[in-house]
XYZ file of C-alpha atoms in Angstrom:
677
model
C 0.000 0.000 0.000
C 1.358 3.414 -0.954
C 1.538 5.818 1.963
C 1.003 9.515 1.387
C 4.097 11.221 2.756
C 3.438 14.800 1.756
C 0.207 15.226 3.700
C 1.514 18.041 5.855
C 2.984 20.968 3.994
C 3.304 24.689 4.300
C 0.957 27.030 2.560
C 0.441 30.745 2.752
C -2.955 31.666 4.168
C -3.736 35.360 4.005
C -0.071 36.276 4.267
C 0.873 34.046 7.187
C 2.477 30.633 7.096
C 0.238 27.901 8.511
C 0.401 24.125 8.528
C -2.157 22.357 6.399
C -3.313 18.785 6.009
C -4.246 17.912 2.434
C -4.878 21.557 1.673
C -6.901 22.198 4.835
C -5.273 24.761 7.190
C -4.984 23.352 10.693
C -6.093 26.627 12.239
C -9.327 26.603 10.195
C -10.695 23.190 11.193
C -11.251 20.903 14.152
C -8.038 19.068 15.171
C -10.238 16.054 15.942
C -11.473 15.930 12.350
C -8.088 16.663 10.774
C -6.363 13.867 12.681
C -9.049 11.323 11.744
C -8.982 12.493 8.132
C -5.177 12.276 7.965
C -5.234 8.754 9.393
C -7.998 7.633 7.009
C -6.022 8.719 3.944
C -2.495 7.859 5.069
C -3.298 4.571 6.782
C -6.732 3.377 5.640
C -6.088 -0.188 6.829
C -5.688 0.845 10.473
C -8.529 3.352 10.246
C -11.144 1.036 8.772
C -10.044 -2.010 10.746
C -11.052 -0.248 13.936
C -14.428 0.773 12.492
C -15.165 -2.735 11.248
C -16.030 -3.636 14.839
C -19.193 -1.530 14.624
C -20.775 -4.662 13.135
C -21.253 -8.195 14.394
C -19.355 -10.736 12.283
C -19.850 -14.490 11.997
C -16.232 -14.833 10.935
C -13.554 -12.127 11.237
C -11.830 -10.767 8.163
C -8.355 -11.909 7.114
C -7.432 -8.745 5.204
C -8.832 -5.246 5.674
C -7.991 -3.939 2.194
C -7.247 -5.759 -1.053
C -6.460 -3.255 -3.789
C -4.572 -5.674 -6.033
C -7.175 -5.396 -8.831
C -7.928 -1.686 -8.892
C -10.604 -0.285 -9.298
C -12.268 -3.474 -8.006
C -11.220 -2.743 -4.438
C -12.243 -5.151 -1.685
C -12.681 -4.437 2.021
C -12.791 -6.815 5.001
C -11.755 -9.738 2.813
C -12.668 -13.133 4.261
C -15.065 -11.701 6.826
C -18.579 -13.174 6.943
C -21.707 -11.447 8.255
C -25.424 -10.987 7.625
C -27.168 -7.646 7.103
C -30.473 -8.764 8.627
C -28.723 -9.986 11.776
C -26.990 -6.627 12.193
C -30.208 -4.703 11.514
C -32.561 -6.674 13.785
C -31.408 -9.824 15.573
C -28.561 -8.305 17.557
C -30.794 -5.584 18.993
C -33.318 -8.160 20.198
C -30.571 -10.313 21.713
C -29.385 -7.183 23.535
C -32.861 -6.714 25.050
C -33.945 -3.813 22.828
C -36.745 -5.590 20.970
C -39.407 -3.260 22.391
C -37.730 -0.179 20.880
C -39.486 1.333 17.862
C -37.659 0.539 14.627
C -39.990 2.135 12.066
C -42.658 4.837 12.155
C -44.852 4.781 9.059
C -46.682 8.101 8.891
C -49.136 8.211 5.998
C -51.526 11.147 5.683
C -52.527 9.628 2.338
C -54.090 6.672 4.158
C -54.682 8.576 7.422
C -52.607 6.103 9.434
C -49.612 6.246 11.759
C -48.062 2.878 12.510
C -45.140 2.087 14.802
C -43.182 -1.144 14.333
C -40.828 -2.340 17.096
C -37.656 -4.282 16.427
C -39.391 -7.410 17.795
C -42.402 -6.921 15.501
C -40.088 -6.336 12.556
C -38.184 -9.521 13.398
C -41.392 -11.540 13.658
C -42.499 -10.492 10.175
C -39.055 -10.877 8.614
C -38.485 -14.446 9.823
C -41.915 -15.528 8.599
C -41.386 -14.001 5.164
C -37.837 -15.387 4.989
C -39.189 -18.815 5.876
C -41.784 -18.578 3.126
C -39.204 -17.373 0.600
C -36.963 -20.300 1.515
C -39.882 -22.688 0.884
C -40.264 -21.040 -2.545
C -36.653 -21.846 -3.327
C -34.910 -18.504 -2.657
C -31.317 -19.217 -1.618
C -27.970 -17.472 -1.276
C -27.054 -15.475 -4.371
C -30.551 -15.417 -5.868
C -31.970 -12.073 -6.979
C -35.408 -10.812 -5.967
C -37.025 -7.657 -7.370
C -39.116 -5.497 -5.001
C -41.750 -3.151 -6.467
C -43.455 -1.510 -3.499
C -44.328 1.907 -2.060
C -42.901 3.500 1.090
C -44.401 1.093 3.635
C -42.815 -1.061 6.382
C -43.433 -4.199 4.350
C -40.882 -2.978 1.808
C -38.207 -3.100 4.503
C -39.558 -6.449 5.730
C -39.056 -7.767 2.184
C -35.518 -6.348 1.911
C -34.431 -7.840 5.226
C -36.077 -11.222 4.594
C -34.210 -11.500 1.291
C -30.803 -10.637 2.739
C -31.468 -12.915 5.733
C -31.247 -15.771 3.231
C -28.075 -14.383 1.648
C -30.039 -13.406 -1.452
C -29.821 -10.053 -3.254
C -32.626 -7.522 -3.577
C -33.212 -5.003 -6.323
C -35.774 -2.394 -5.312
C -37.507 -0.576 -8.177
C -39.090 2.799 -7.442
C -42.848 2.329 -7.215
C -43.613 5.113 -9.665
C -41.773 3.539 -12.579
C -43.839 2.427 -15.546
C -44.094 -1.127 -16.873
C -41.388 -0.718 -19.495
C -38.873 0.570 -16.940
C -39.777 -2.209 -14.533
C -39.480 -4.708 -17.382
C -35.951 -3.554 -18.260
C -34.828 -4.128 -14.690
C -36.484 -7.539 -14.474
C -34.786 -8.582 -17.713
C -31.397 -7.385 -16.523
C -31.445 -8.721 -12.964
C -33.269 -11.996 -13.810
C -34.984 -12.449 -10.427
C -36.282 -15.724 -9.028
C -39.452 -13.843 -8.116
C -40.928 -10.362 -7.636
C -42.393 -9.000 -4.399
C -44.898 -6.189 -4.962
C -47.774 -4.307 -3.404
C -51.064 -4.245 -5.269
C -51.250 -0.441 -5.200
C -49.541 2.793 -4.316
C -51.233 6.024 -3.428
C -50.582 9.590 -4.556
C -52.666 12.702 -3.873
C -55.938 12.150 -5.709
C -54.984 8.888 -7.396
C -54.154 5.241 -6.863
C -51.140 3.817 -8.697
C -52.006 0.307 -9.993
C -48.803 -1.555 -9.050
C -50.302 -4.984 -9.717
C -51.409 -4.107 -13.249
C -48.027 -2.490 -13.949
C -46.220 -5.601 -12.700
C -48.318 -7.944 -14.833
C -47.738 -5.746 -17.882
C -43.979 -5.656 -17.210
C -43.672 -9.426 -16.888
C -45.818 -9.995 -19.979
C -43.425 -7.932 -22.094
C -40.285 -9.249 -20.375
C -37.965 -11.768 -22.022
C -37.222 -13.089 -18.521
C -40.060 -14.855 -16.761
C -39.429 -15.269 -13.016
C -39.754 -19.000 -12.226
C -41.700 -18.394 -9.008
C -45.017 -16.505 -8.631
C -45.203 -12.848 -7.647
C -45.718 -12.241 -3.924
C -48.383 -9.541 -3.562
C -48.938 -7.487 -0.419
C -52.568 -6.345 -0.537
C -53.126 -2.760 0.646
C -56.803 -3.219 1.283
C -57.320 0.316 2.580
C -56.038 1.648 -0.765
C -57.415 -0.787 -3.360
C -58.848 -4.277 -3.628
C -57.479 -6.307 -6.511
C -58.093 -9.811 -7.775
C -54.918 -11.841 -8.113
C -54.018 -14.001 -11.056
C -53.958 -17.484 -9.491
C -51.340 -18.663 -11.986
C -49.014 -15.679 -11.571
C -49.512 -14.358 -8.026
C -49.549 -15.473 -4.422
C -50.673 -13.423 -1.422
C -48.074 -12.048 1.000
C -50.114 -13.491 3.875
C -49.980 -16.952 2.300
C -46.191 -16.777 2.095
C -46.019 -15.689 5.754
C -48.101 -18.737 6.668
C -45.478 -20.899 4.940
C -42.870 -19.688 7.436
C -42.750 -21.068 10.970
C -42.371 -18.702 13.914
C -41.355 -21.646 16.095
C -38.529 -22.495 13.715
C -37.197 -19.147 12.480
C -34.954 -19.419 9.451
C -31.353 -18.676 10.388
C -29.327 -15.795 8.979
C -27.025 -16.958 6.185
C -23.519 -15.485 6.572
C -22.082 -14.057 3.360
C -18.592 -12.806 2.570
C -18.077 -9.065 3.030
C -17.564 -8.546 -0.713
C -20.628 -10.512 -1.793
C -23.581 -8.454 -3.097
C -26.108 -6.912 -0.737
C -28.248 -5.262 -3.423
C -28.470 -4.018 -6.990
C -29.926 -0.538 -7.493
C -30.521 0.913 -10.937
C -29.685 4.560 -11.379
C -32.605 6.804 -12.290
C -33.406 7.295 -15.951
C -31.771 4.095 -17.157
C -34.261 2.224 -19.293
C -32.760 1.095 -22.622
C -29.388 0.168 -21.087
C -29.836 -0.537 -17.380
C -26.974 0.580 -15.149
C -27.218 -1.464 -11.980
C -25.060 -0.284 -9.095
C -23.902 -3.385 -7.232
C -23.252 -2.779 -3.533
C -21.460 -5.301 -1.344
C -22.348 -5.862 2.275
C -19.393 -5.450 4.646
C -17.878 -2.059 3.897
C -21.264 -0.532 3.131
C -22.804 -1.330 6.519
C -19.682 -0.082 8.303
C -19.827 3.199 6.363
C -23.542 3.684 7.069
C -23.247 3.163 10.803
C -20.231 5.447 11.024
C -21.677 8.241 8.880
C -25.051 8.195 10.625
C -23.204 8.956 13.846
C -20.464 11.252 12.585
C -22.253 13.238 9.860
C -25.794 13.340 11.189
C -25.141 13.044 14.926
C -27.647 10.197 15.347
C -27.298 7.789 18.265
C -29.078 4.505 19.090
C -32.630 5.303 20.181
C -32.805 8.629 18.329
C -35.608 9.253 15.828
C -34.264 10.010 12.365
C -36.138 10.957 9.216
C -34.749 10.558 5.705
C -37.481 12.066 3.544
C -36.930 9.878 0.511
C -38.215 6.628 -0.983
C -36.997 3.036 -0.846
C -36.469 3.066 -4.608
C -33.566 5.518 -4.271
C -30.159 5.146 -2.656
C -31.126 7.405 0.264
C -33.870 4.962 1.179
C -31.497 2.002 1.144
C -28.789 3.781 3.119
C -30.682 5.953 5.569
C -34.262 4.712 5.830
C -33.351 1.036 6.086
C -29.824 -0.185 6.722
C -28.131 2.746 8.479
C -30.752 3.496 11.152
C -31.614 -0.156 11.782
C -28.007 -1.338 12.117
C -27.434 1.552 14.531
C -30.553 0.785 16.569
C -32.299 4.098 15.856
C -35.934 4.790 14.877
C -36.513 5.498 11.181
C -39.482 7.567 9.960
C -41.191 6.582 6.695
C -43.391 9.465 5.513
C -45.912 8.636 2.795
C -47.075 12.080 1.792
C -46.147 15.436 0.274
C -44.611 18.504 1.908
C -47.543 20.782 1.095
C -50.821 19.072 0.144
C -51.396 16.001 2.263
C -53.373 17.799 3.526
C -51.479 21.054 4.229
C -47.976 22.619 4.384
C -47.677 21.884 8.115
C -46.833 18.194 7.777
C -43.054 18.437 8.145
C -43.572 20.402 11.353
C -46.152 17.935 12.658
C -43.892 14.940 12.060
C -40.946 16.570 13.854
C -43.143 17.405 16.852
C -45.233 14.230 16.993
C -42.362 11.783 16.593
C -39.618 13.864 18.273
C -37.388 13.798 15.208
C -33.716 14.639 15.910
C -32.475 14.993 12.350
C -33.885 15.283 8.824
C -32.426 14.480 5.427
C -34.369 16.013 2.531
C -34.047 17.697 -0.840
C -34.157 21.518 -0.962
C -37.215 21.427 -3.236
C -39.369 20.103 -0.380
C -38.671 23.240 1.611
C -39.145 25.484 -1.425
C -42.575 23.919 -1.841
C -43.469 24.597 1.802
C -42.165 28.159 1.534
C -44.190 28.825 -1.584
C -47.391 27.317 -0.136
C -47.121 28.887 3.316
C -44.397 31.559 3.547
C -45.692 32.802 6.921
C -45.775 29.272 8.431
C -49.386 29.667 9.491
C -49.790 25.864 9.449
C -46.450 24.961 10.983
C -46.006 27.412 13.835
C -48.302 25.499 16.184
C -45.767 22.655 16.427
C -42.703 22.365 18.680
C -39.298 21.950 17.039
C -37.236 21.398 20.217
C -36.230 17.817 19.382
C -34.666 18.823 16.053
C -30.890 19.289 16.016
C -30.107 19.791 12.311
C -31.470 19.534 8.782
C -29.323 17.955 6.060
C -29.947 18.680 2.402
C -28.648 16.959 -0.729
C -29.763 15.682 -4.114
C -29.756 19.054 -5.832
C -28.268 22.495 -5.445
C -29.605 24.593 -2.574
C -29.723 28.331 -3.129
C -28.874 30.722 -0.320
C -32.382 32.194 0.001
C -33.944 28.762 0.550
C -31.238 27.776 3.046
C -31.687 31.006 4.992
C -35.467 30.521 5.069
C -35.134 26.956 6.371
C -32.749 28.055 9.132
C -34.984 30.931 10.160
C -38.090 28.744 10.123
C -36.805 25.584 11.826
C -34.157 27.328 13.966
C -31.466 24.680 13.433
C -28.350 24.486 11.237
C -29.064 23.578 7.613
C -26.103 21.573 6.362
C -25.500 20.800 2.716
C -23.696 17.640 1.671
C -22.921 15.828 -1.539
C -22.980 12.219 -2.626
C -24.138 9.939 -5.416
C -25.981 6.676 -5.903
C -22.593 5.189 -6.728
C -20.946 6.257 -3.445
C -23.770 5.097 -1.153
C -23.109 7.834 1.422
C -21.652 11.327 1.545
C -18.357 12.328 -0.071
C -18.375 15.834 1.406
C -20.373 17.167 4.337
C -20.480 19.464 7.325
C -20.500 16.911 10.117
C -21.922 17.159 13.613
C -19.757 14.327 14.923
C -16.473 15.690 13.555
C -16.939 19.040 15.312
C -17.040 20.915 12.022
C -17.850 24.598 11.916
C -21.634 24.638 11.429
C -21.398 27.838 9.379
C -19.433 26.710 6.316
C -18.908 29.045 3.363
C -22.018 29.879 1.381
C -22.870 27.214 -1.221
C -20.210 24.804 0.028
C -21.099 21.127 0.290
C -18.675 20.821 3.194
C -15.312 19.164 3.790
C -14.101 15.785 2.520
C -15.368 12.777 4.418
C -12.787 10.515 5.974
C -11.284 8.219 3.368
C -11.851 10.550 0.416
C -8.912 12.382 -1.123
C -10.641 14.846 -3.448
C -9.029 16.602 -6.391
C -10.373 19.122 -8.886
C -8.839 18.519 -12.291
C -8.792 20.469 -15.512
C -9.485 18.830 -18.867
C -5.801 18.047 -19.377
C -5.687 16.199 -16.039
C -3.680 18.830 -14.169
C -4.927 20.051 -10.817
C -7.012 23.213 -10.778
C -6.024 26.173 -8.631
C -8.124 27.111 -5.571
C -11.522 28.458 -6.684
C -10.894 27.332 -10.279
C -13.733 25.321 -11.787
C -12.940 21.778 -12.887
C -14.002 18.144 -12.709
C -14.238 16.652 -9.216
C -12.434 13.307 -8.915
C -11.714 10.951 -6.021
C -8.316 9.315 -5.618
C -8.253 5.517 -5.506
C -8.731 3.361 -3.547
C -12.217 4.487 -2.630
C -13.240 3.963 1.004
C -15.711 1.254 2.076
C -19.328 1.615 0.966
C -18.828 2.602 -2.644
C -20.268 0.467 -5.420
C -18.234 -2.624 -6.248
C -19.080 -2.635 -9.958
C -21.993 -2.323 -12.371
C -24.030 -5.509 -12.357
C -23.029 -7.764 -15.260
C -20.893 -5.011 -16.790
C -17.391 -4.708 -15.309
C -16.135 -3.190 -18.556
C -18.626 -0.303 -18.536
C -17.806 0.269 -14.853
C -14.111 0.614 -15.658
C -14.665 2.728 -18.757
C -17.342 5.057 -17.405
C -15.827 5.950 -14.043
C -12.062 5.371 -14.262
C -10.838 5.714 -17.852
C -10.915 9.513 -18.208
C -8.678 10.213 -15.212
C -6.502 7.134 -14.457
C -6.052 6.536 -10.742
C -9.227 8.431 -9.904
C -12.976 7.891 -9.757
C -14.639 10.434 -12.058
C -17.695 11.881 -10.308
C -18.751 13.650 -13.528
C -19.609 16.633 -11.339
C -18.126 20.090 -11.769
C -16.911 22.204 -8.879
C -13.950 23.707 -7.081
C -12.036 23.854 -3.788
C -11.407 27.011 -1.836
C -8.274 27.959 0.105
C -9.577 26.256 3.261
C -10.301 22.946 1.548
C -14.072 23.332 1.353
C -15.649 21.682 -1.675
C -18.152 23.457 -3.911
C -20.180 21.268 -6.277
C -21.642 23.600 -8.850
C -23.527 21.176 -11.110
C -23.334 17.977 -13.032
C -20.640 18.731 -15.555
C -23.379 18.483 -18.198
C -25.115 21.446 -16.531
C -22.175 23.770 -17.068
C -22.965 25.871 -20.132
C -20.386 27.367 -22.440
C -21.181 30.991 -23.287
C -18.714 32.280 -25.894
C -15.953 30.142 -24.381
C -16.811 31.002 -20.770
C -17.970 28.086 -18.590
C -20.890 29.064 -16.372
C -22.699 26.917 -13.836
C -26.472 27.047 -14.187
C -26.805 26.628 -10.419
C -24.808 29.806 -9.768
C -27.169 31.700 -12.063
C -30.159 30.234 -10.238
C -28.655 31.359 -6.928
C -28.420 34.907 -8.215
C -32.017 34.894 -9.500
C -33.309 33.638 -6.150
C -31.762 36.628 -4.409
C -34.676 38.624 -5.768
C -37.325 38.794 -3.024
C -40.180 38.315 -5.505
C -38.875 34.984 -6.860
C -39.697 31.701 -5.118
C -38.288 29.134 -7.574
C -36.296 29.039 -10.799
C -34.778 26.832 -13.463
C -31.886 27.930 -15.685
C -30.613 25.795 -18.560
C -28.567 26.288 -21.694
C -30.096 26.818 -25.136
C -28.346 27.181 -28.516
C -27.440 30.641 -29.823
C -25.663 31.169 -33.174
C -23.053 33.687 -32.015
C -22.163 32.538 -28.504
C -22.862 28.819 -28.937
C -24.990 28.646 -25.806
C -26.815 31.143 -23.636
C -28.785 30.689 -20.434
C -32.573 30.625 -20.466
C -34.417 31.332 -17.230
C -37.935 30.323 -16.182
C -38.904 31.585 -12.740
C -41.911 31.416 -10.431
C -42.910 34.701 -8.742
C -44.094 34.740 -5.150
C -47.837 34.507 -4.668
C -49.492 37.910 -4.835
C -46.622 39.590 -6.704
C -47.936 42.882 -8.112
C -45.166 43.459 -10.651
C -45.670 42.684 -14.330
C -43.628 39.943 -15.942
C -41.707 42.539 -17.935
C -40.794 44.635 -14.881
C -39.779 41.681 -12.720
C -37.775 40.111 -15.531
C -35.941 43.405 -16.116
C -35.055 43.596 -12.414
C -33.725 40.023 -12.474
C -31.593 40.731 -15.564
C -30.068 43.719 -13.779
C -29.469 41.581 -10.700
C -27.612 39.001 -12.783
C -25.475 41.703 -14.389
C -24.583 43.047 -10.948
C -23.872 39.652 -9.387
C -22.434 37.610 -12.268
C -21.626 40.261 -14.849
C -22.480 40.804 -18.517
C -20.445 37.710 -19.379
C -23.511 35.600 -18.572
C -25.408 36.965 -21.614
C -28.504 36.674 -19.456
C -31.465 38.018 -21.419
C -33.826 35.092 -22.092
C -36.187 35.158 -19.138
C -39.899 34.887 -18.369
C -42.188 33.799 -15.552
C -44.235 30.609 -15.215
C -46.679 29.333 -12.631
C -45.095 25.893 -12.280
C -41.985 23.966 -13.231
C -41.964 20.293 -14.214
C -40.737 18.013 -11.432
C -40.417 14.346 -10.710
C -42.390 12.913 -7.811
C -39.196 12.946 -5.768
C -39.061 16.740 -6.216
C -36.268 17.223 -8.753
C -36.747 19.911 -11.395
C -36.570 18.472 -14.918
C -34.063 20.900 -16.437
C -32.749 18.550 -19.117
C -36.261 17.821 -20.378
C -36.935 21.565 -20.695
C -33.592 22.153 -22.440
C -34.301 19.372 -24.958
C -37.836 20.708 -25.477
C -36.449 24.185 -26.163
C -34.220 22.673 -28.872
C -37.308 21.193 -30.587
C -36.290 17.666 -29.635
C -38.755 14.937 -28.821
C -38.986 14.593 -25.055
C -40.096 11.390 -23.371
C -41.200 12.180 -19.837
C -40.871 9.463 -17.202
C -43.959 8.100 -15.499
C -42.515 9.620 -12.330
C -43.317 13.177 -13.477
C -45.575 14.890 -10.961
C -47.703 16.807 -13.490
C -47.061 16.482 -17.216
C -49.638 19.167 -18.056
C -47.087 21.774 -16.892
C -45.406 21.438 -20.295
C -48.283 23.292 -21.968
C -47.275 26.399 -20.046
C -43.566 25.654 -20.565
C -44.197 25.588 -24.329
C -45.898 29.007 -24.252
C -43.076 30.467 -22.164
C -40.327 29.084 -24.384
C -42.061 30.172 -27.581
C -42.410 33.665 -26.118
C -38.590 33.635 -26.005
C -38.220 32.159 -29.494
C -37.591 28.524 -28.588
C -39.545 25.253 -28.855
C -41.205 26.691 -31.957
C -41.596 23.275 -33.593
C -41.159 21.012 -30.590
C -43.420 17.949 -30.662
C -45.605 17.412 -27.632
C -43.749 15.536 -24.896
C -44.639 11.876 -24.587
C -45.417 10.645 -21.105
C -44.314 7.081 -20.499
C -47.498 5.194 -19.742
C -47.560 3.102 -16.614
C -48.800 -0.026 -18.362
C -46.873 0.254 -21.654
């Protein structure tokens, strides 16, 4: 293993010489953090060996790190363990079975349900027993197509109890997307709910599943296991294709619970397909040992969560956040995990986030900035939320998209806790940069920063020629190999694409494909996906920085900026913004004020003139603004909208707005992927 010998050097900070560790001045950061970070990079074997003891192992590892076949790095080689045992069994054996594991809060079904660790265990062993009777064994794959309900986690844990591998598909995906994943993962069977529920509609999961399997080249050899949500919808099963969840539970024996199957630390835990992959599925394969270690450690050190605390990751089980911080992280730690089946603003009102914090005594939240923008837009004076007590809350963590300063300031003022941005990817499984409660970081990092490097990550910003960018110079963010535990092991059934996509461009580094920069104190700034950096007459501009500037205007509540073609400059930014409710200014006046603001903040270099207001922006159900779809639409390209779009009718207004600015003049109507096609 190569040791880094030049970690401590001298650098000039504001005219005075000061020691620094990997570009981070020692007088600017917590000595506690800097020492742990130095150890994690210089001597990762010693660092991660100590943390491996956070888990219970059936057989200890023989080798902490095997990097002989880079980038296919292995951690805790030869160690055997079981994820279900670490998430449930060990807590019960320690006498904590009566502690609440899951709180399912569903305004959509008007229910609040608490599940203890003992109750979770009882359901898991029955389902695992039934799955074993159906022939599910170590190494088999099982697809899960379910909404955000406790039974989804029961299914995940029952599968891994047997040493099998789950692949959870987001419940909003249409039949064709589900089909592509079934064909690629080739499951022994599929576990699904009969229905999901959204405001004002029921999502027919069972019909979608049947349609997907009918069109699939792979036919699962065992019948579909269907959990019937009777309070949502009553469906008739296909006797030849389906079997009731309750029937499978009856096949298991509580008196003879199926034992946990130990698997090697570098065997697969799950396969998760990255969003938007339909024609060529890209399945992130995560192994068990290093991932569970990383989740337990980060839940404590980033988020400040301890066993017994109530933690809420406002996401879905179909995304990486759900896997990491709704299921495995909190349960392995012995915390309580909130599962919220609802919207921030309309199930039934914008006070729901406040109610959940108060009612369940939530200590920490992980959410996307859009959720808070939605609350702010619907109820800027917090008339619904102010009746609730926020005393249990210690911090709010945001990720998944850029957070503008105005939104961050509003969240802090409203919830009266630090709002801490951090950055990670489906591929990494947990944060790469963050402002961490457990590392004694300064809770007021520089504006727009995503924080400092997490332990184990040596982060560089490189220019196109591979040389390192100067402080505050925009470039491509890369991570030096070997990557720490918890990162993806490969792409399922495609080692070659894994090597080519992530490691070929910058040898010796993982290419995040994100653009950003480092400042003089070592803080990382992620400006956008590199694709979202537009080139205006040779000048690279981040669309997120332009959005930040627009949102400084007090009459703007939300915005999307994306690049459109322009014959002279190549590309120019186009801005669609949403005014605050009750704004008295005309579109022309407000747009003129915003253009002036951009000139003052960014400068004339931005060529910022294409701007108009809209009432709504297109978003996915998870809250992300669909900038690429709007950019393609503006270029008159055919746009296929995913079934996960919240409201496709918004594109009628988007068309009018773009045509007002001279774009989308011949764009065909967007096609919405149908759930059953």
